[in-house]
CSV table of C-alpha atoms in Angstrom, one decimal:
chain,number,residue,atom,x,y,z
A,1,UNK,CA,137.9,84.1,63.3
A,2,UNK,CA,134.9,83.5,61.1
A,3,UNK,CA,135.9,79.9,60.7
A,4,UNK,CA,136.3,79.4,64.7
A,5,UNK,CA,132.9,80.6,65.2
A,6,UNK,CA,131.1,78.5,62.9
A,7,UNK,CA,133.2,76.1,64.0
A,8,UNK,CA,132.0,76.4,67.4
A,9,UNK,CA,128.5,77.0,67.3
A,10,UNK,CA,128.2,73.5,65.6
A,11,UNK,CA,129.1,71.6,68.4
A,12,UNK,CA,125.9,70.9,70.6
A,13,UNK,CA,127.8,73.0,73.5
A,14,UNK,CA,128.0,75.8,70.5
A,15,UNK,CA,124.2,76.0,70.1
A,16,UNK,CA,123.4,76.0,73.2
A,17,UNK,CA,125.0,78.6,74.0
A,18,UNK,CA,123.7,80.4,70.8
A,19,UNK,CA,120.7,79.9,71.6
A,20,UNK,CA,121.1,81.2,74.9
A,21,UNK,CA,122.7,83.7,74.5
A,22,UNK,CA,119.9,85.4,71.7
A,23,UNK,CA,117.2,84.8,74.6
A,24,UNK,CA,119.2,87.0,77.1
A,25,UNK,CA,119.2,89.7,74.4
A,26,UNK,CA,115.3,89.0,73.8
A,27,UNK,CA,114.7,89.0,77.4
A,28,UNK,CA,116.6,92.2,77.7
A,29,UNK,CA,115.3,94.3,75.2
A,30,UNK,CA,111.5,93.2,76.4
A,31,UNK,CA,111.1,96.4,78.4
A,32,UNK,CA,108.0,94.8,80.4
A,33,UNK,CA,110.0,91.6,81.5
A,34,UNK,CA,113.4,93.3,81.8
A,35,UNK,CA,111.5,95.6,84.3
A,36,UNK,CA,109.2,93.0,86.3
A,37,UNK,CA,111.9,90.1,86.3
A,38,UNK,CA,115.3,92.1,87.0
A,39,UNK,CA,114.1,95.3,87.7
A,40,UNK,CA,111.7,94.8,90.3
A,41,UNK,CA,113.3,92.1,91.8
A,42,UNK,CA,116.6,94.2,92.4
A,43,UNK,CA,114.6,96.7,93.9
A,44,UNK,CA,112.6,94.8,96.3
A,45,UNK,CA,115.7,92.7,97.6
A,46,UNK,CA,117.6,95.8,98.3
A,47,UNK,CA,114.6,97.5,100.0
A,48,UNK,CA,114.1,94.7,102.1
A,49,UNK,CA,117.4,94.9,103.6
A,50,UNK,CA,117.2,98.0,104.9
A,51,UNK,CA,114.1,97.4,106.1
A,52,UNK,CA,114.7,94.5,107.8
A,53,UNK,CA,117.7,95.7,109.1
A,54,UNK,CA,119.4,92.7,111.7
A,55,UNK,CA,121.6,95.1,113.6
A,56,UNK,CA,123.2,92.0,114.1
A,57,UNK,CA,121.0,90.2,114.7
A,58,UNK,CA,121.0,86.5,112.9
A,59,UNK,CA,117.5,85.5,113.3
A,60,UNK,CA,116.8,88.9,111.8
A,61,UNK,CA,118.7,88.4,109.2
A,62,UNK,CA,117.4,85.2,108.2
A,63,UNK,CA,114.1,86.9,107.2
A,64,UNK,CA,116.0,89.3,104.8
A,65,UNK,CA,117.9,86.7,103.2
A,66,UNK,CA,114.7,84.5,103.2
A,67,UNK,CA,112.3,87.5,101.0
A,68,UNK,CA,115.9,88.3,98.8
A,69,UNK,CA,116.3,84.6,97.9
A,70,UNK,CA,112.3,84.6,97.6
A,71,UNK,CA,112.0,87.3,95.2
A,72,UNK,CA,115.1,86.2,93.1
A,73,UNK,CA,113.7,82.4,92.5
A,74,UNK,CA,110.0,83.5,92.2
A,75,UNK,CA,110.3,86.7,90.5
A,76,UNK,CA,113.8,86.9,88.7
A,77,UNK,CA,113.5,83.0,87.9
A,78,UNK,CA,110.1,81.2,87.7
A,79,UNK,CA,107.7,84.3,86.3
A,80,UNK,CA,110.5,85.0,83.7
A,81,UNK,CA,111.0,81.0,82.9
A,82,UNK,CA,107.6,80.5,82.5
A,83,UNK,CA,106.9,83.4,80.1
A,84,UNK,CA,109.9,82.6,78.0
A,85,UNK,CA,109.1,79.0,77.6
A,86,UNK,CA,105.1,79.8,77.0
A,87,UNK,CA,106.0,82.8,74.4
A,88,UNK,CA,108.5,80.5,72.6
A,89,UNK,CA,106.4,77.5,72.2
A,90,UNK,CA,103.1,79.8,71.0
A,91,UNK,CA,105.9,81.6,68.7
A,92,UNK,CA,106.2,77.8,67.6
A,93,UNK,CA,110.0,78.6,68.2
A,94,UNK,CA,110.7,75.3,70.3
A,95,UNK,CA,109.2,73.0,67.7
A,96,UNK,CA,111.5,74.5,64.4
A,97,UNK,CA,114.7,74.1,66.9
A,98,UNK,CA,113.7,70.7,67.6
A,99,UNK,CA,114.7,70.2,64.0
A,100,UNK,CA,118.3,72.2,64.4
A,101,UNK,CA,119.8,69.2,65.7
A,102,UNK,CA,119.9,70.6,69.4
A,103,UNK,CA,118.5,67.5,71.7
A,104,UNK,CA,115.0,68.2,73.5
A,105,UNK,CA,117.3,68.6,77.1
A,106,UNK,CA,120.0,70.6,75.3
A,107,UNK,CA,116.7,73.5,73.6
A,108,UNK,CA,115.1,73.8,77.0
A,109,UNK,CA,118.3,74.2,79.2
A,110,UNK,CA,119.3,76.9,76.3
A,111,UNK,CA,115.9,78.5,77.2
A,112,UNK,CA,115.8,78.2,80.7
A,113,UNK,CA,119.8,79.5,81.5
A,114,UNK,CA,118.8,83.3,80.9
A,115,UNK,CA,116.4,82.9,83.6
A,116,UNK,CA,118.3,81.0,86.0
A,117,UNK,CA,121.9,83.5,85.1
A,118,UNK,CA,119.7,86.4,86.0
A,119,UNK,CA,118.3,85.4,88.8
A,120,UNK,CA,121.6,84.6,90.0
A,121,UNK,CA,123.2,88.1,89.4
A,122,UNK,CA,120.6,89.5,91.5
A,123,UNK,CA,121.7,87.2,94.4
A,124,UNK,CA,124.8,88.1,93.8
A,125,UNK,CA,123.8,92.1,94.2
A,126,UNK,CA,121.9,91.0,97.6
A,127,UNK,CA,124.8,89.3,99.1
A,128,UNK,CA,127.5,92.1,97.9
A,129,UNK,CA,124.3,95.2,99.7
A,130,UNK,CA,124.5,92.8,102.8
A,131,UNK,CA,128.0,92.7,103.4
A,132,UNK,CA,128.0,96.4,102.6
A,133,UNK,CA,125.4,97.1,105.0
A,134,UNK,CA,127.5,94.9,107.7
A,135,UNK,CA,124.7,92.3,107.7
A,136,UNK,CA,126.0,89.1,110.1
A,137,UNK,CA,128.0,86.3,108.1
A,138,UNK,CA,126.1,83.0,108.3
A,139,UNK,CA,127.2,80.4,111.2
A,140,UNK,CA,126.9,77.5,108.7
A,141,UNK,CA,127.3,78.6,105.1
A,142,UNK,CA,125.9,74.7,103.7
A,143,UNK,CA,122.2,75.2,104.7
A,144,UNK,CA,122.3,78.6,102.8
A,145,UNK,CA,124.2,76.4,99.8
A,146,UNK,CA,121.4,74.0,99.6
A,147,UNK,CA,118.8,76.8,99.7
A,148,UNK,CA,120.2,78.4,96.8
A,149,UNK,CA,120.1,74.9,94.7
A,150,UNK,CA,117.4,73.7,96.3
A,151,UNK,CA,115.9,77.2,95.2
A,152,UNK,CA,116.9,76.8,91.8
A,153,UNK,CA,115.8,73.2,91.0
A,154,UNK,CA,112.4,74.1,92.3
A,155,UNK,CA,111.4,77.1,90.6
A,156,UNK,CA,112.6,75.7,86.9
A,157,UNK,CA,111.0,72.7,87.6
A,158,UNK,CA,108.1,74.5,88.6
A,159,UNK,CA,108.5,77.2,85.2
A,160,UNK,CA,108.3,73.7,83.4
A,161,UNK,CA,105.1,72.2,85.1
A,162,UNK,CA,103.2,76.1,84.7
A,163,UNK,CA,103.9,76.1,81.1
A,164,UNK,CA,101.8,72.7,80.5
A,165,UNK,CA,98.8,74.6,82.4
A,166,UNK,CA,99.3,78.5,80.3
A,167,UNK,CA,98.0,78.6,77.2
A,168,UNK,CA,99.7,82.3,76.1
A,169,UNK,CA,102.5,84.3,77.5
A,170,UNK,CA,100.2,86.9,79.0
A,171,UNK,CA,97.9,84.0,80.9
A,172,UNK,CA,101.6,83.4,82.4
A,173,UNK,CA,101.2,86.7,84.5
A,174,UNK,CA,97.9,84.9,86.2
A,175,UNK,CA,99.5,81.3,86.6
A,176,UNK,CA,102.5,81.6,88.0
A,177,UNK,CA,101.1,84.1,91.0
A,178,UNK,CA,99.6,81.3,93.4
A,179,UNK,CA,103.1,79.8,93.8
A,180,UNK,CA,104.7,83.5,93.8
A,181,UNK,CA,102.9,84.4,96.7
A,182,UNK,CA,103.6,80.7,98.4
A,183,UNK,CA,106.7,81.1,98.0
A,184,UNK,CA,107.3,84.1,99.4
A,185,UNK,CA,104.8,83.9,102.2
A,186,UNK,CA,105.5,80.8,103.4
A,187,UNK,CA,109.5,80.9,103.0
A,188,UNK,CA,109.1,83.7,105.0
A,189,UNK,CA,107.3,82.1,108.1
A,190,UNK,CA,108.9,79.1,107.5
A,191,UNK,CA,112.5,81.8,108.4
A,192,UNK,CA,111.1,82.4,111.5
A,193,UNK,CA,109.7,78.9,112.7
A,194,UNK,CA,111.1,77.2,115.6
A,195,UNK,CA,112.1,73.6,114.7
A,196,UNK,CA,110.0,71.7,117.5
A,197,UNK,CA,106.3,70.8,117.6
A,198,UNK,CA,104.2,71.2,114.0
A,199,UNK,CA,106.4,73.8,112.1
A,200,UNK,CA,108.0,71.3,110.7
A,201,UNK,CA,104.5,70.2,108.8
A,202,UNK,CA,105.5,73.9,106.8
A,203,UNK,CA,107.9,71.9,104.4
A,204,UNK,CA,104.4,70.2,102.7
A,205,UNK,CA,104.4,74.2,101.1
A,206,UNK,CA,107.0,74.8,98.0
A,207,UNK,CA,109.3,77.5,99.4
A,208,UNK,CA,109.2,76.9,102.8
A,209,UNK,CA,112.5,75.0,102.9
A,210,UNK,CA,114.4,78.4,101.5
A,211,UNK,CA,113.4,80.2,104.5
A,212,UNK,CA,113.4,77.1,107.2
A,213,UNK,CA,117.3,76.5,105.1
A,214,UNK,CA,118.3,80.1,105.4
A,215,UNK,CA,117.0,80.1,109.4
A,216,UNK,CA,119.7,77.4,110.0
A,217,UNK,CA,122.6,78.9,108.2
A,218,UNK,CA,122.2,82.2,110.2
A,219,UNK,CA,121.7,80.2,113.6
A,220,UNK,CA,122.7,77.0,113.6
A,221,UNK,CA,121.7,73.7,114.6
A,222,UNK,CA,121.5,72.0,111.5
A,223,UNK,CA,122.0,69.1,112.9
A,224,UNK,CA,120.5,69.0,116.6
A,225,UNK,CA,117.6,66.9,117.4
A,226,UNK,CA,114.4,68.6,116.9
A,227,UNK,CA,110.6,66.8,116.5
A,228,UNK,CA,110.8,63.3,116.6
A,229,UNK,CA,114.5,63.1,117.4
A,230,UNK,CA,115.3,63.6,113.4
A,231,UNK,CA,117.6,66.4,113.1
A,232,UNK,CA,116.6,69.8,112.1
A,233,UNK,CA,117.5,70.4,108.9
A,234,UNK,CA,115.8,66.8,107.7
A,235,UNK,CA,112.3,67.5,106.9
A,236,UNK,CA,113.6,71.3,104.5
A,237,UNK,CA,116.0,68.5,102.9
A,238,UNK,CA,113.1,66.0,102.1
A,239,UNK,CA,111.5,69.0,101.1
A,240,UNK,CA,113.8,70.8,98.7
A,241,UNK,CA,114.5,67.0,96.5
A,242,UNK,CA,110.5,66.2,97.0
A,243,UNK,CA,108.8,69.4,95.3
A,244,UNK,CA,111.3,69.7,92.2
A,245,UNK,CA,110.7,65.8,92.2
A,246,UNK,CA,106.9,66.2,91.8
A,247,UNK,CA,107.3,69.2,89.3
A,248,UNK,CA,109.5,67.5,87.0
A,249,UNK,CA,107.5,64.6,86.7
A,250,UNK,CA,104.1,66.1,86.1
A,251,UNK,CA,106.6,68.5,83.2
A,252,UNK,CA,108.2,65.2,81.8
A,253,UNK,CA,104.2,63.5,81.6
A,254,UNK,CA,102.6,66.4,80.0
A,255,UNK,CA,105.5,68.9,78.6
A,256,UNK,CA,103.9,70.3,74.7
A,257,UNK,CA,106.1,71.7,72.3
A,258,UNK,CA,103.3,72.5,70.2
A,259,UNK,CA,101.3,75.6,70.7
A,260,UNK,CA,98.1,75.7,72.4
A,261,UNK,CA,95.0,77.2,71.3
C-alpha cells in the first residue's frame, strides 16, 4: 500500500492532488476562512431562498438562484482563492513548490481546486434546499450551465488578477470587496432586467451575465430577438468569455510568485 502511494503521488496528477488535498485541510482547520467562505456563504444562500420565495413564480426564482450563485462564486470562491494564493506566496510556499517538479499551471490549479470544490458543494446544497422547498425547475437548463462555468472561470481568473494588487493575506479582505459587492449587486439587477432597450449595456459589469444567464434559464427566450435583432442571450455570452479574458491576461502579465513587501 505504501509502495502504491508513493507511487502515485509521483506522477504530476499525484501531486496535484497532494497538494490539493493538504490546502482543503488548511483551509478547513482556518476557523476564520472555514466560517466566512463556507460558513457564511451556506447560510446566506439558504436564507435567501426562503426569503425570496417564487411561489412558483420563475422570474422570482431567477433572483434567488441569481444571489445563491452570487454568493457561492464571490464569497465561497474568489475571497477564499484570493487569500489562499496571497497567504501562500507571502508564506513563500509557491516559490519552494516551484522547485518540486509540479509545473507553474499544475501548483496553481492545486491551489485554486479547494476553492473552486467548495464553492461547488455549496451549490450543490442550494439546488438540493430549492427542490426541497418546491422552487420551479428551469425552462432551459443550458443558460443556468453556462452561468455556473461562466461563474467559475470569472471569479478564479479574477482570485488571480487580485493577488498581483494584495500585498498580505489580511489586505485580501479589503481587495477583493469592490468586485464582491459588483457581483452581487449587479448579477442581481442584471436577474431582473428585461432584454430590450439599454439593459443589455449591464454585461460591461463582471457578474451581471450570472444573473442576466440565470433570468433566461427560468423564463426563456434564450434565443429570441431582443436589441438590435441579436438574440438575447448574446451580449451575457460575450460577457461571461470577455471578463475571464481580461482577468487572465492582466494575471498572466503581472502574476508574482515571490512575496511582496
Amino acid at each position: 500500500m505504501t509502495a502504491t502511494t508513493t507511487a502515485a503521488t509521483v506522477t504530476p496528477v499525484g501531486r496535484v492532488l497532494a497538494l490539493a488535498t493538504t490546502e482543503v485541510l488548511l483551509i478547513l482547520r482556518n476557523k476564520t476562512v472555514a466560517v466566512s467562505s463556507i460558513l457564511l456563504p451556506v447560510g446566506l444562500g439558504v436564507f435567501w431562498t426562503f426569503q425570496f420565495s417564487s411561489y412558483g413564480d420563475p422570474a422570482r426564482q431567477a433572483v434567488s438562484i441569481t444571489l445563491q450563485l452570487a454568493v457561492a462564486l464571490a464569497m465561497g470562491i474568489y475571497i477564499t482563492a484570493t487569500q489562499t494564493l496571497v497567504a501562500r506566496r507571502q508564506a513563500r510556499v509557491l516559490k519552494r513548490m516551484r522547485t518540486s517538479g509540479l509545473s507553474d499551471r499544475g501548483l496553481l490549479v492545486a491551489t485554486l481546486a479547494p476553492s473552486v470544490v467548495l464553492g461547488l458543494l455549496q451549490l450543490a446544497v442550494f439546488a438540493v434546499v430549492n427542490v426541497a422547498t418546491g422552487a420551479p425547475m428551469p425552462v432551459d437548463p443550458l443558460p443556468l450551465v453556462l452561468a455556473v462555468l461562466g461563474g467559475l472561470a470569472l471569479v478564479v481568473t479574477a482570485a488571480l488578477a487580485t493577488s498581483v494588487i494584495t500585498p498580505t493575506p489580511e489586505r485580501s479582505q479589503i481587495t477583493t470587496l469592490p468586485l464582491m459587492f459588483v457581483i452581487l449587486g449587479v448579477g442581481v439587477v442584471a436577474s431582473l432586467a428585461p432584454a430590450e432597450g439599454w439593459w443589455p449595456a449591464l454585461m460591461l459589469a463582471p457578474g451581471a451575465a450570472v444573473g442576466d444567464l440565470a433570468q433566461l434559464a427560468m423564463t426563456g427566450g434564450s434565443w429570441t430577438a431582443a436589441t438590435a435583432g441579436l438574440p438575447a442571450i448574446l451580449p451575457a455570452l460575450v460577457a461571461t468569455v470577455g471578463w475571464p479574458v481580461l482577468f487572465g491576461t492582466l494575471a498572466l502579465r503581472r502574476f508574482r510568485w515571490d512575496p511582496r513587501h
